[in-house]
Short mmCIF file of C-alpha atoms and ligand atoms in Angstrom, two decimals:
data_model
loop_
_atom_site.label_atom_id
_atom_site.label_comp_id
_atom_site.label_asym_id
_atom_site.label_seq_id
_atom_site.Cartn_x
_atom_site.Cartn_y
_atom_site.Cartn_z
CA UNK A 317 -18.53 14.13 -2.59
CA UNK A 318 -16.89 10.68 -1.85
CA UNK A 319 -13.34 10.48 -3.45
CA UNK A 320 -14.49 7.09 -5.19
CA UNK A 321 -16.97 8.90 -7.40
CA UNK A 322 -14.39 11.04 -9.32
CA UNK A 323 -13.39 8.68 -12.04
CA UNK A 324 -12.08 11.54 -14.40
CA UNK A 325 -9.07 13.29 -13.09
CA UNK A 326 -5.95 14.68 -13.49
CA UNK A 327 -4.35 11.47 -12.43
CA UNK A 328 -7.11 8.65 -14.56
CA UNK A 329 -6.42 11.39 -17.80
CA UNK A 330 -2.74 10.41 -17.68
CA UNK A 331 -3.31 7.07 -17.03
CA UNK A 332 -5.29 7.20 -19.98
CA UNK A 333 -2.88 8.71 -22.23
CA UNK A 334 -0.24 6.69 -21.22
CA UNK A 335 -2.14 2.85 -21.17
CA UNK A 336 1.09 2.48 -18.77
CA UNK A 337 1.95 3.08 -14.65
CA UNK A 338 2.73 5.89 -13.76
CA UNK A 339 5.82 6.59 -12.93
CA UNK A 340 6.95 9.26 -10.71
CA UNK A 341 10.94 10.00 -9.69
CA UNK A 342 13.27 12.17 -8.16
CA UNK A 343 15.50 12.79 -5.28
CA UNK A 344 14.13 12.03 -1.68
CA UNK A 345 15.52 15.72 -1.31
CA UNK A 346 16.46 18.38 -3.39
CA UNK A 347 20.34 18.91 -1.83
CA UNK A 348 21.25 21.68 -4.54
CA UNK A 349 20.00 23.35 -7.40
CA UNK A 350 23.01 21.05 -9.76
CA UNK A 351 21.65 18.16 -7.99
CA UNK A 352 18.23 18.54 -8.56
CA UNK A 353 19.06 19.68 -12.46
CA UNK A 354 21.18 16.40 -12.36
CA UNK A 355 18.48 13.86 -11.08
CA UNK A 356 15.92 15.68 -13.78
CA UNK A 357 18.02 15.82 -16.45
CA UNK A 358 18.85 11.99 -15.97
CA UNK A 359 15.36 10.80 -15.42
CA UNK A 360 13.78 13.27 -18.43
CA UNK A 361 16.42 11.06 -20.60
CA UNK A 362 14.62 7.84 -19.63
CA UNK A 363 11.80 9.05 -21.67
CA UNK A 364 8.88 7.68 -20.02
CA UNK A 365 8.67 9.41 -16.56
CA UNK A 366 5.70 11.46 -15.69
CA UNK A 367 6.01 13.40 -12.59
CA UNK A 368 9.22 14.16 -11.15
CA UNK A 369 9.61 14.42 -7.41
CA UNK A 370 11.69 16.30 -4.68
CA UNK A 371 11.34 16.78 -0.82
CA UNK A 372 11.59 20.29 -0.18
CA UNK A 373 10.94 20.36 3.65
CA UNK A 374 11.68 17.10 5.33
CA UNK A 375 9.86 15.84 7.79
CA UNK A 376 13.05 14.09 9.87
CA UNK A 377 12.45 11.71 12.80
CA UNK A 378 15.32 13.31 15.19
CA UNK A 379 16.20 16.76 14.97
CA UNK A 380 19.68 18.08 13.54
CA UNK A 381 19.27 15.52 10.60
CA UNK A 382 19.12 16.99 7.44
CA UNK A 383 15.24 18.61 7.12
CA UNK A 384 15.81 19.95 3.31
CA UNK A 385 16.29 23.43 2.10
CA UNK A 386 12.83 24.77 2.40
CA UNK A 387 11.11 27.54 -0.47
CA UNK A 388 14.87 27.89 -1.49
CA UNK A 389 14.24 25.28 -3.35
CA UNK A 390 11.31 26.07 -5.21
CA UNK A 391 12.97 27.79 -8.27
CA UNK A 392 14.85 24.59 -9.05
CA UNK A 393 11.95 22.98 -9.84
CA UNK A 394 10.56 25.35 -11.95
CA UNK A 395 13.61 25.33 -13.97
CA UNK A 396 13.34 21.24 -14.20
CA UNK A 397 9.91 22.19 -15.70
CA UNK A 398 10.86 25.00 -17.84
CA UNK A 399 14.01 22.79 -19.26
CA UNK A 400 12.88 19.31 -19.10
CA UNK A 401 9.24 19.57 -19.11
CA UNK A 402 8.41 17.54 -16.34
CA UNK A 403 5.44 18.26 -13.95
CA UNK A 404 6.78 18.29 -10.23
CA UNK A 405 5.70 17.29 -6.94
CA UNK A 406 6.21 17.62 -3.51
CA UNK A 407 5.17 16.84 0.18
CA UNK A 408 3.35 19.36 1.80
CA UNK A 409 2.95 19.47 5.81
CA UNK A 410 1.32 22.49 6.79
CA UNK A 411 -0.72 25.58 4.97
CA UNK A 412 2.66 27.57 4.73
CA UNK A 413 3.81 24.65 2.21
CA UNK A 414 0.95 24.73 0.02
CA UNK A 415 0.52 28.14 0.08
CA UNK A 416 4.43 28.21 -1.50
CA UNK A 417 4.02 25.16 -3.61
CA UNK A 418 1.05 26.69 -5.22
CA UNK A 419 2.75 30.18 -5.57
CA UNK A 420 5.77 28.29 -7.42
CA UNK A 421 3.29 26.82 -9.69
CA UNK A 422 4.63 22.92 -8.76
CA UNK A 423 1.87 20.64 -10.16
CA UNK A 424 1.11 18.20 -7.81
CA UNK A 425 1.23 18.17 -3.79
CA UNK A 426 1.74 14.82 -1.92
CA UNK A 427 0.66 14.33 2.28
CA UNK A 428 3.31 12.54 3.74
CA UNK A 429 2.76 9.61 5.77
CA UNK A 430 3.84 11.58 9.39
CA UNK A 431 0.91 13.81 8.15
CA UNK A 432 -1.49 11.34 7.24
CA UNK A 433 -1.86 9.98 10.93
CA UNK A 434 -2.66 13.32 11.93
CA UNK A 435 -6.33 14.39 10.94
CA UNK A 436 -5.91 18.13 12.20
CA UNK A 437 -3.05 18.13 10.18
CA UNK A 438 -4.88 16.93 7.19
CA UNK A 439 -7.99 19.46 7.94
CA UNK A 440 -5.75 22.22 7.64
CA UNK A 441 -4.06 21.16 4.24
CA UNK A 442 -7.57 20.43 3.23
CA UNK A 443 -8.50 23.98 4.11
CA UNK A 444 -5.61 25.77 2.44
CA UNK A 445 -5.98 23.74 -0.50
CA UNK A 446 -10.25 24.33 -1.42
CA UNK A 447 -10.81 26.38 -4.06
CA UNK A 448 -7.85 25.29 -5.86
CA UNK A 449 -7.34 22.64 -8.40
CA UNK A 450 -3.98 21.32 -7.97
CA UNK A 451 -3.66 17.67 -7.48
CA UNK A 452 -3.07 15.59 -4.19
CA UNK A 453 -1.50 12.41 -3.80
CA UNK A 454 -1.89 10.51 -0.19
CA UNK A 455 0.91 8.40 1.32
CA UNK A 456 -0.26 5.71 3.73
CA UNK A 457 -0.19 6.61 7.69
CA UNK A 458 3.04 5.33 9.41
CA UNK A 459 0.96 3.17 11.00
CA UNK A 460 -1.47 -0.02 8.97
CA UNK A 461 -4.51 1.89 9.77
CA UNK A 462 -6.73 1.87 6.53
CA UNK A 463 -9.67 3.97 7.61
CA UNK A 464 -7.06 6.81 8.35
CA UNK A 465 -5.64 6.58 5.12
CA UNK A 466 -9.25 6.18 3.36
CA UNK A 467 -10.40 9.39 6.12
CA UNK A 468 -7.59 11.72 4.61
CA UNK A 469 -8.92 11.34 1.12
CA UNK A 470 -11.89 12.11 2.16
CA UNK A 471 -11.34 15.13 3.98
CA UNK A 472 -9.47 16.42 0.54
CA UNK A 473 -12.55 15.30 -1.39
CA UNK A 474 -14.82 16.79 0.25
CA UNK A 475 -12.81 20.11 0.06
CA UNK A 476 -13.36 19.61 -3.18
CA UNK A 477 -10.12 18.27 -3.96
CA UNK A 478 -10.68 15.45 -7.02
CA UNK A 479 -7.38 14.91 -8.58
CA UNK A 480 -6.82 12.65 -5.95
CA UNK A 481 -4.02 9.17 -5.77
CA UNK A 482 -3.39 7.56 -3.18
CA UNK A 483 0.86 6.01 -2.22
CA UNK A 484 1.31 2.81 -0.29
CA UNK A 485 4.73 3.41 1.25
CA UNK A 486 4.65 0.52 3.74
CA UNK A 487 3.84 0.07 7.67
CA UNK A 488 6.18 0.88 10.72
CA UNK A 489 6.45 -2.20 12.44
CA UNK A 490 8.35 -3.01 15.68
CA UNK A 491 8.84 -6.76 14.60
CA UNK A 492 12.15 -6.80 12.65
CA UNK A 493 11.73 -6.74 9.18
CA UNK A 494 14.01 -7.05 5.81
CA UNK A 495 11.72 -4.35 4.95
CA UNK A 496 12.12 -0.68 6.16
CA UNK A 497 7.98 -0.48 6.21
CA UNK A 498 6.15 -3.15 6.15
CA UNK A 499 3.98 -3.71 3.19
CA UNK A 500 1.06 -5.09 4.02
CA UNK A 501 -0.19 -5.38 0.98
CA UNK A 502 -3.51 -6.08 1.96
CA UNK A 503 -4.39 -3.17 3.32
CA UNK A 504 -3.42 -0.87 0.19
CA UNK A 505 -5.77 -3.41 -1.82
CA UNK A 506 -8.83 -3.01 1.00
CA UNK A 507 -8.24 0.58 -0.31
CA UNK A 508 -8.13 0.52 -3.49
CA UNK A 509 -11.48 -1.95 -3.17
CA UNK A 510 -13.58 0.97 -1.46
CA UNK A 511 -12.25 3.51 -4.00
CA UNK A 512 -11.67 1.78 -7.27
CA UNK A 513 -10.82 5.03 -8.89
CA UNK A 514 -8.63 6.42 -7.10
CA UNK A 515 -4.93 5.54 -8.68
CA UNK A 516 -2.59 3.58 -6.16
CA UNK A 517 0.56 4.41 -6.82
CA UNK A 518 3.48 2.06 -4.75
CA UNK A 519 7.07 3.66 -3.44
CA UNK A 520 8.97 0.61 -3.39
CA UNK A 521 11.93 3.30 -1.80
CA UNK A 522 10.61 3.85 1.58
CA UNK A 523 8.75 0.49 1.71
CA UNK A 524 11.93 -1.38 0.46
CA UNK A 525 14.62 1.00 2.46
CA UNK A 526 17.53 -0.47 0.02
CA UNK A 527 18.60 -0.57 -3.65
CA UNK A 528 18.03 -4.34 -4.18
CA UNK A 529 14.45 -4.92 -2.92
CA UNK A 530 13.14 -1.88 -5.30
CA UNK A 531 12.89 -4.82 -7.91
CA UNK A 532 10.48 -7.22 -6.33
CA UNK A 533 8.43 -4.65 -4.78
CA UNK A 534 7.77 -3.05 -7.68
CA UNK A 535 7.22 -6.19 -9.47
CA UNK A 536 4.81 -7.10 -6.83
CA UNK A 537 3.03 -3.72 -7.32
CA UNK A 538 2.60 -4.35 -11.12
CA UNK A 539 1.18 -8.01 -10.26
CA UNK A 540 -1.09 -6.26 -8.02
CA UNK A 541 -2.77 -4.00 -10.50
CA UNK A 542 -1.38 -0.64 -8.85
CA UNK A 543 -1.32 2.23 -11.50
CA UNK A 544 2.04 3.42 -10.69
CA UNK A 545 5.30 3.53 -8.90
CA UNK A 546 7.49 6.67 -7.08
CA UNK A 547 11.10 5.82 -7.03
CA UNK A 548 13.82 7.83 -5.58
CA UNK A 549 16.59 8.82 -7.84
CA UNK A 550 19.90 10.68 -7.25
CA UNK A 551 22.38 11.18 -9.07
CA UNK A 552 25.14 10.46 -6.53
CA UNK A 553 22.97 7.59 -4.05
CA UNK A 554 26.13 7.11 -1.78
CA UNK A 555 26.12 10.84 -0.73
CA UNK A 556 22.80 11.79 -0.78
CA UNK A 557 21.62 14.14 2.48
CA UNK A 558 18.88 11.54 3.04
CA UNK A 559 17.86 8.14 2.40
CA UNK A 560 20.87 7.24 0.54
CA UNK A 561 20.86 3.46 0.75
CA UNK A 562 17.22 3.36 -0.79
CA UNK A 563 17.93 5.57 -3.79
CA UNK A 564 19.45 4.67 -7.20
CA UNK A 565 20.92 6.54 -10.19
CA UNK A 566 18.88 7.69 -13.11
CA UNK A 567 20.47 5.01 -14.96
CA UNK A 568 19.81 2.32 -12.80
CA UNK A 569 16.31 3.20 -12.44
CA UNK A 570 16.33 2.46 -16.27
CA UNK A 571 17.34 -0.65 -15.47
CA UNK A 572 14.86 -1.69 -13.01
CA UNK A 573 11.92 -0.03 -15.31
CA UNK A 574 13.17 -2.64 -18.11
CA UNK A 575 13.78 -5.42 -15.87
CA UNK A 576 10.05 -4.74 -14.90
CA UNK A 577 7.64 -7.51 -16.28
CA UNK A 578 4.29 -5.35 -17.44
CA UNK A 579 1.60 -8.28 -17.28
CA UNK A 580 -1.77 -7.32 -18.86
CA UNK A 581 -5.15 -7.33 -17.06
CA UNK A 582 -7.10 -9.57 -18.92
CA UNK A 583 -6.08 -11.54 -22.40
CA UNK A 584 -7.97 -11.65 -25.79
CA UNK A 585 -6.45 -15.46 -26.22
CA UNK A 586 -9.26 -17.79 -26.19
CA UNK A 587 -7.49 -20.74 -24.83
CA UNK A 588 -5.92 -18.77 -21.87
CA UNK A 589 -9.87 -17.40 -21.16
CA UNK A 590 -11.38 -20.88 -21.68
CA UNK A 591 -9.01 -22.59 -19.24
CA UNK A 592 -9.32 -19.99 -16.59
CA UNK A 593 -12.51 -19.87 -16.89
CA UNK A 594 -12.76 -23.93 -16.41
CA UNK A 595 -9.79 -23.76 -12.98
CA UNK A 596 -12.34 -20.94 -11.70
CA UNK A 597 -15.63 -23.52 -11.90
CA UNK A 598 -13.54 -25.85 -10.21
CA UNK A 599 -12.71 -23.25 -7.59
CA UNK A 600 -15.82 -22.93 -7.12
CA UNK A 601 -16.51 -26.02 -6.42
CA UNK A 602 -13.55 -26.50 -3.52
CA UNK A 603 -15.00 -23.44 -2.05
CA UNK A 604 -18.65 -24.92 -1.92
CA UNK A 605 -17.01 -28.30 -0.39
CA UNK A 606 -15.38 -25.95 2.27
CA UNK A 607 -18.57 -24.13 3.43
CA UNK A 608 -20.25 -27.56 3.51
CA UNK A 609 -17.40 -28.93 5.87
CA UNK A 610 -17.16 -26.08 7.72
CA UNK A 611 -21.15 -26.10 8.02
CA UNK A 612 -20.63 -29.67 8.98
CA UNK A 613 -18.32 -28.85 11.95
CA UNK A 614 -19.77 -26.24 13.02
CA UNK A 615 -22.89 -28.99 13.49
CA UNK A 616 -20.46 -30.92 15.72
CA UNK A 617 -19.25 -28.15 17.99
CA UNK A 618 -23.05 -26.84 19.06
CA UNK A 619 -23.23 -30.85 19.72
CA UNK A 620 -20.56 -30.59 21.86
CA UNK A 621 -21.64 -27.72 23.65
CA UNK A 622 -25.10 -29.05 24.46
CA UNK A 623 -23.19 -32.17 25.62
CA UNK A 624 -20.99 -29.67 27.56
CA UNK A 625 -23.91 -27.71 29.32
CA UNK A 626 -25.79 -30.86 29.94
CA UNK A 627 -22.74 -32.33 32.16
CA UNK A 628 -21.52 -28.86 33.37
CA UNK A 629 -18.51 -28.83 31.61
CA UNK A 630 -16.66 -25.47 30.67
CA UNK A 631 -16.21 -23.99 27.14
CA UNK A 632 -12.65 -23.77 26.72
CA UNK A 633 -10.00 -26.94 26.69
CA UNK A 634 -6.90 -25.87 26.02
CA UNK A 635 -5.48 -29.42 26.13
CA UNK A 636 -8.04 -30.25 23.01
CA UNK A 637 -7.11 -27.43 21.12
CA UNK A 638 -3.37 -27.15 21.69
CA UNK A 639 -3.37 -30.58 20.03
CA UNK A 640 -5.39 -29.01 17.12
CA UNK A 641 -3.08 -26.08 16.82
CA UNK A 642 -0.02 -28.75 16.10
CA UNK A 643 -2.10 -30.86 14.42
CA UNK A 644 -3.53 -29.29 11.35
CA UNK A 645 -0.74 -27.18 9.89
CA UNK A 646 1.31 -30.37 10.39
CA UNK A 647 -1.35 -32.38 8.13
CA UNK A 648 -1.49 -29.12 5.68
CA UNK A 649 2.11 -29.26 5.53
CA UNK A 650 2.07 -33.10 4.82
CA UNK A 651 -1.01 -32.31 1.89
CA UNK A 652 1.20 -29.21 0.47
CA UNK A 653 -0.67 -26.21 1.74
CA UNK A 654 1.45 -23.49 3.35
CA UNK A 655 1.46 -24.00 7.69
CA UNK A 656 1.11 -21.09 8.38
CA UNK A 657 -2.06 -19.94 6.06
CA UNK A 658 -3.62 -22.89 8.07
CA UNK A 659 -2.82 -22.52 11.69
CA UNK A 660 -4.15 -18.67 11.05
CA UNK A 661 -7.29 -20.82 9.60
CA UNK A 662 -7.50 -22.73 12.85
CA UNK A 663 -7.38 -19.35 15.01
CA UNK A 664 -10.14 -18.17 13.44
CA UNK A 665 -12.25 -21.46 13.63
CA UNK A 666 -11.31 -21.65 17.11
CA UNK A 667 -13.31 -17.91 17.71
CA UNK A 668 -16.11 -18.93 15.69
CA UNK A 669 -16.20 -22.23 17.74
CA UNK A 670 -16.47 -20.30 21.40
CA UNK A 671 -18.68 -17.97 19.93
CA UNK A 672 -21.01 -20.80 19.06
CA UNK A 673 -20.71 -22.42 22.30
CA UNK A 674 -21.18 -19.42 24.47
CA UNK A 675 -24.37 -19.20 22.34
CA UNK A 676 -25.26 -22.57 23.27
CA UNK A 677 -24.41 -22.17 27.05
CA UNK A 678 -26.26 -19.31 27.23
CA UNK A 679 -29.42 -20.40 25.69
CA UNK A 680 -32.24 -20.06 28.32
C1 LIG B 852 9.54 10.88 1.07
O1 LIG B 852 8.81 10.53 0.14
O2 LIG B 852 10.68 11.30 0.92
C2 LIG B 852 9.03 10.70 2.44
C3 LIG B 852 9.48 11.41 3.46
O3 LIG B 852 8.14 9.74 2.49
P1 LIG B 852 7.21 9.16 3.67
O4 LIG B 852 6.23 10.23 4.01
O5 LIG B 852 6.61 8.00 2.97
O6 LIG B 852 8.11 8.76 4.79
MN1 LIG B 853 12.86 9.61 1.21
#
């Protein structure tokens, strides 16, 4: 069982239902049992939220911070189910959590993105959870590493876990960053292209690490065809016990939801389809025109080289390409494509160009 074959789940039903995102908030923690009533009480009045979430043990990077208040916790969220009918979720580390989680009847479990990196830590979840039918949703690893992210989904699915989604929370990076995690957004999409059916839900909170970039991430998300969004929600942001300056009010959040633009997928108006469908021949065209000239210089360079091996002359010239490095994103800049995009171009062309010629030197 591969976790792209289950296209009818727990997750795909509401999706369904809804013809919406999902949408998923909460507090990062629940601080108190008024708190947590607060935060659901808020977000149930927004009308369209689906899941609501909580941290009940936090998984802090330095000890002594605050790590949440453990099972304790539990009972509030049954009561935010019991009063305001919202399903609940929360991050599970080790057995002990699910085995509480489960026992308190919350809904859905999420793997937080410490755990994710960890496949041991993963195997065990997957362990405690078989035999069970709750559903699991999958933050990214701390680290861009798709084929950990992809293995952890994999590990649930094959415990027979199907209710699966999958939460791109953003990248540590060491480079500094407006963002708190980087989001390298293609990464989330090279997931959600090897398992179309698994919902990606984005958490513009811990990507975004502040109140004002929850906007464009989220809009970005939407643009992006992801199927939902977890945002954190307090009811007092300021003096929250963790990750205050990422968090917003229930009201705000209804803000942001209707400052959202929801774009559709596809359109049934036949002037919109007929010109796309005429800038996409034409794209198709410019891409044919690029394989050709990249066919032609790739003609040149095993030229070149047999001109290089002939007179003994070595591969690399750092002169010659040092000059093409400042060259060509100067002339893209000059013909309106973006610098940057092209001098990447040029590293890449440069590989493919020793490859060829170590080919070509080596040929017996
Ligand atoms: C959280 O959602 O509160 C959390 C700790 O997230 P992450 O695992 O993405 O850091
Ligand atoms: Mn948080």
């Amino acid at each position: 069982m591969t976790p792209s074959t289950a296209s009818d789940t727990y997750f795909t039903r509401l999706l369904a239902r809804k013809g919406q995102p999902l949408l998923i908030a909460g507090p990062c923690s629940a601080e108190t049992e008024a708190q947590t009533l607060a935060t659901a009480q808020g977000v149930a009045a927004l009308g369209n939220i689906d899941l609501f979430r909580a941290g009940v043990w936090k998984p802090r990077t330095r000890p002594g911070s605050f790590e949440g208040m453990g099972a304790a916790a539990l009972p509030w969220l049954q009561r935010v189910k019991a009063e305001f009918g919202l399903p609940c979720c929360i991050e599970v580390a080790t057995p002990r959590h699910v085995e509480e989680a489960l026992k308190f009847g919350i809904d859905v479990l999420w793997i937080g993105a410490r755990t994710t990196v960890n496949p041991f830590a993963v195997q065990e979840l997957a362990d405690a959870l078989t035999g069970t039918s709750v559903s699991v949703m999958v933050k990214n690893p701390v680290n861009p590493d798709v084929a950990l992210w992809a293995g952890a989904l994999e590990r649930l699915a094959r415990a027979g876990i199907t209710d699966l989604a999958a939460i791109h929370r953003g990248f540590s990076t060491f480079a500094p960053s407006k963002y708190r995690n980087a989001p390298t957004w293609m990464l989330p999409i090279e997931l959600k292209t090897r398992f179309p059916h698994i919902p990606l839900i984005c958490d513009p909170s811990h990507i975004g690490g502040r109140r004002d970039l929850l906007l464009p991430i989220a809009q970005k998300a939407l643009d992006l065809d992801y199927d939902g969004l977890m945002i954190e929600t307090h009811p007092d942001p300021d003096h929250a016990l963790s990750d205050s300056e990422q968090q917003v009010t229930p009201q705000r959040l209804g803000e942001i939801l209707g400052e959202l633009k929801y774009r559709r997928r596809s359109s049934d108006n036949a002037d919109y389809n007929s010109k796309a469908e005429e800038l996409r021949q034409k794209m198709d065209v410019a891409d044919r025109e690029i394989i050709e000239a990249l066919a032609r210089r790739m003609a040149l360079v095993e030229e070149l080289a047999e001109y290089k091996k002939e007179n003994n002359v070595k591969i690399l010239q750092l002169d010659r390409w040092q000059e093409i490095f400042a060259s060509r994103p100067d002339w893209a800049g000059r013909s309106g494509v973006n610098e940057k995009f092209v001098a990447d171009l040029y590293k890449l062309i440069h590989i493919e160009s020793i490859r060829k010629q170590t080919e070509v030197m080596n040929k017996a």
